[in-house]
mmCIF file of C-alpha atoms in Angstrom:
data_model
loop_
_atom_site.group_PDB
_atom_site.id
_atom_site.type_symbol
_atom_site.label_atom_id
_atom_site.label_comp_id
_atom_site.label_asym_id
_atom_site.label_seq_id
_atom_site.Cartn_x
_atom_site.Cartn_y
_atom_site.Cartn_z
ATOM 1 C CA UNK A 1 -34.963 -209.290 -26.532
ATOM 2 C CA UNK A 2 -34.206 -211.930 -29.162
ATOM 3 C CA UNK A 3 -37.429 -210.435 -31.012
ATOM 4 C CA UNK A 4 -35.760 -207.189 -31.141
ATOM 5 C CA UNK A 5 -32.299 -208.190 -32.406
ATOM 6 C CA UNK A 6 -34.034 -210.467 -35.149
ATOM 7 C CA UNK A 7 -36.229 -207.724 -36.821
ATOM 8 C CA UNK A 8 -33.167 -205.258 -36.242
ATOM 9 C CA UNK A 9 -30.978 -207.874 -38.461
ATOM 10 C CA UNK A 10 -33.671 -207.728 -40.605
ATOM 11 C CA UNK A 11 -34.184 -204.581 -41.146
ATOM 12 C CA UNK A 12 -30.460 -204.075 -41.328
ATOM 13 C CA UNK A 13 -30.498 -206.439 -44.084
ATOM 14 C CA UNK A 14 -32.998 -204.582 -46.397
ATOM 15 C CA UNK A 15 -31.148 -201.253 -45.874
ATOM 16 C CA UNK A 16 -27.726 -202.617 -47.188
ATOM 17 C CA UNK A 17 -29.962 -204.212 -50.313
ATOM 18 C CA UNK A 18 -31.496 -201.093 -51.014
ATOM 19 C CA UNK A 19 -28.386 -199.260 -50.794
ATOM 20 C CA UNK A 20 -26.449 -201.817 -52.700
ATOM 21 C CA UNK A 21 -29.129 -201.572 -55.471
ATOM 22 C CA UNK A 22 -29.570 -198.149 -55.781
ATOM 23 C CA UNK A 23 -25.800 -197.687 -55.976
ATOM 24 C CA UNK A 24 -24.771 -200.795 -58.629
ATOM 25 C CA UNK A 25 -22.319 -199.313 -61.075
ATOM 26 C CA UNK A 26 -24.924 -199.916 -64.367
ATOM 27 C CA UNK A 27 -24.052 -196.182 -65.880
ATOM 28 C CA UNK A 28 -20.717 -196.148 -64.563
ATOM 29 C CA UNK A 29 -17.478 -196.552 -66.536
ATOM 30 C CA UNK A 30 -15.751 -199.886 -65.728
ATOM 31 C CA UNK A 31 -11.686 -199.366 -65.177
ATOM 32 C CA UNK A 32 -10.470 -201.221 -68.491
ATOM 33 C CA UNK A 33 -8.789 -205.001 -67.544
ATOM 34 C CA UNK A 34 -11.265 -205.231 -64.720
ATOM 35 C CA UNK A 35 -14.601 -206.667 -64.482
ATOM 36 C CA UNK A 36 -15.698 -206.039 -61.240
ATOM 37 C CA UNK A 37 -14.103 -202.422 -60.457
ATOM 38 C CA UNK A 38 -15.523 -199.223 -61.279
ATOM 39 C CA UNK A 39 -15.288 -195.860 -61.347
ATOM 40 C CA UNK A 40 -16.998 -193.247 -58.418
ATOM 41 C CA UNK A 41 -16.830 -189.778 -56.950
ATOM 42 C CA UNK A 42 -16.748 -190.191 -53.149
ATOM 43 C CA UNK A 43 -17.115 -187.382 -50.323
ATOM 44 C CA UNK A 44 -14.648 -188.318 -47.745
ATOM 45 C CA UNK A 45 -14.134 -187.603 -43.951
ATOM 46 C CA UNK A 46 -11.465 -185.936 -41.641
ATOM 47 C CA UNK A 47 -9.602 -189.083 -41.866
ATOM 48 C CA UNK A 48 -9.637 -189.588 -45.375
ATOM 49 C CA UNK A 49 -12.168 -192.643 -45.495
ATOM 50 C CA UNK A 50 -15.169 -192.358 -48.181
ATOM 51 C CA UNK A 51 -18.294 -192.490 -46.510
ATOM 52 C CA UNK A 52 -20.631 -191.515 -49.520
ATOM 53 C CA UNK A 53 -20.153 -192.464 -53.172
ATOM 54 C CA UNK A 54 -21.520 -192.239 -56.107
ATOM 55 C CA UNK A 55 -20.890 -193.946 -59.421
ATOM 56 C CA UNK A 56 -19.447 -191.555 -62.298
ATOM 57 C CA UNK A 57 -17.921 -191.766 -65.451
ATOM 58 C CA UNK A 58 -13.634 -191.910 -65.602
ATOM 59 C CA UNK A 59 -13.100 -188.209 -65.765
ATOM 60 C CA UNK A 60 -15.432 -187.158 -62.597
ATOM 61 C CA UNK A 61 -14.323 -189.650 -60.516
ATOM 62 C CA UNK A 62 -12.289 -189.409 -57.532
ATOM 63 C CA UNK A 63 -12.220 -193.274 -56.597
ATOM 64 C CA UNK A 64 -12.096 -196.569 -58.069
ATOM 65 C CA UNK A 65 -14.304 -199.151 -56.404
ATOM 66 C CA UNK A 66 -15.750 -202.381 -56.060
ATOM 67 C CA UNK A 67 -18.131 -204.541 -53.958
ATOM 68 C CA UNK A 68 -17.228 -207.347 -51.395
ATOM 69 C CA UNK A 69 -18.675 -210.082 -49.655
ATOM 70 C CA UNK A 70 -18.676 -209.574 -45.857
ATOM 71 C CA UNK A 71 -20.035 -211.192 -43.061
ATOM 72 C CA UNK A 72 -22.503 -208.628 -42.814
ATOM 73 C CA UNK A 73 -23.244 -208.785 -46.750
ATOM 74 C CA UNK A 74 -22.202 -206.590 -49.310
ATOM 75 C CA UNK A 75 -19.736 -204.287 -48.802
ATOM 76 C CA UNK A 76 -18.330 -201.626 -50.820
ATOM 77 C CA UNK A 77 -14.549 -200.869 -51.267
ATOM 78 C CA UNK A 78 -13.026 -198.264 -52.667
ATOM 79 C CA UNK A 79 -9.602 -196.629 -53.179
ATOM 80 C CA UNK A 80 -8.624 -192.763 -54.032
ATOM 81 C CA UNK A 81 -7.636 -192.670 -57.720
ATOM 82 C CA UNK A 82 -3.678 -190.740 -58.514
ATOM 83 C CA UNK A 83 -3.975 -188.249 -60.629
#
């Protein structure tokens, strides 16, 4: 049992790099006066949380986001831009 919940964390932990990776923010526009935020279209669900995003430039984005430490690593966190 403790076999299978150590190569699950594992695994676990090489998804969130490789998603974390694939989606770091190195063609997206930065929001100006921040160094860590950026810009992102997101798909949301029913309740309005963004479940997919993608990094975009300022005028095709829908969201503004950045990445956070968690207890589970990194985490991404993003909020729904105002028109």
């Amino acid at each position: 049992m403790k076999i299978r919940i150590a190569s699950w964390a594992a695994v676990a932990a090489l998804t969130v790099s490789a998603v974390v990776t694939a989606a770091a923010p190195a063609s997206a526009d930065m929001v100006p006066g921040s160094s860590t935020q950026f810009y992102a279209y997101c798909s949301v669900d029913l309740l309005g949380v963004p479940i997919a995003c993608t990094e975009t430039d300022q005028a095709h984005s829908s969201h503004i986001c950045q990445y956070l430490a968690t207890p589970l690593g990194v985490g991404l966190d993003c909020i729904q831009r105002s028109t």
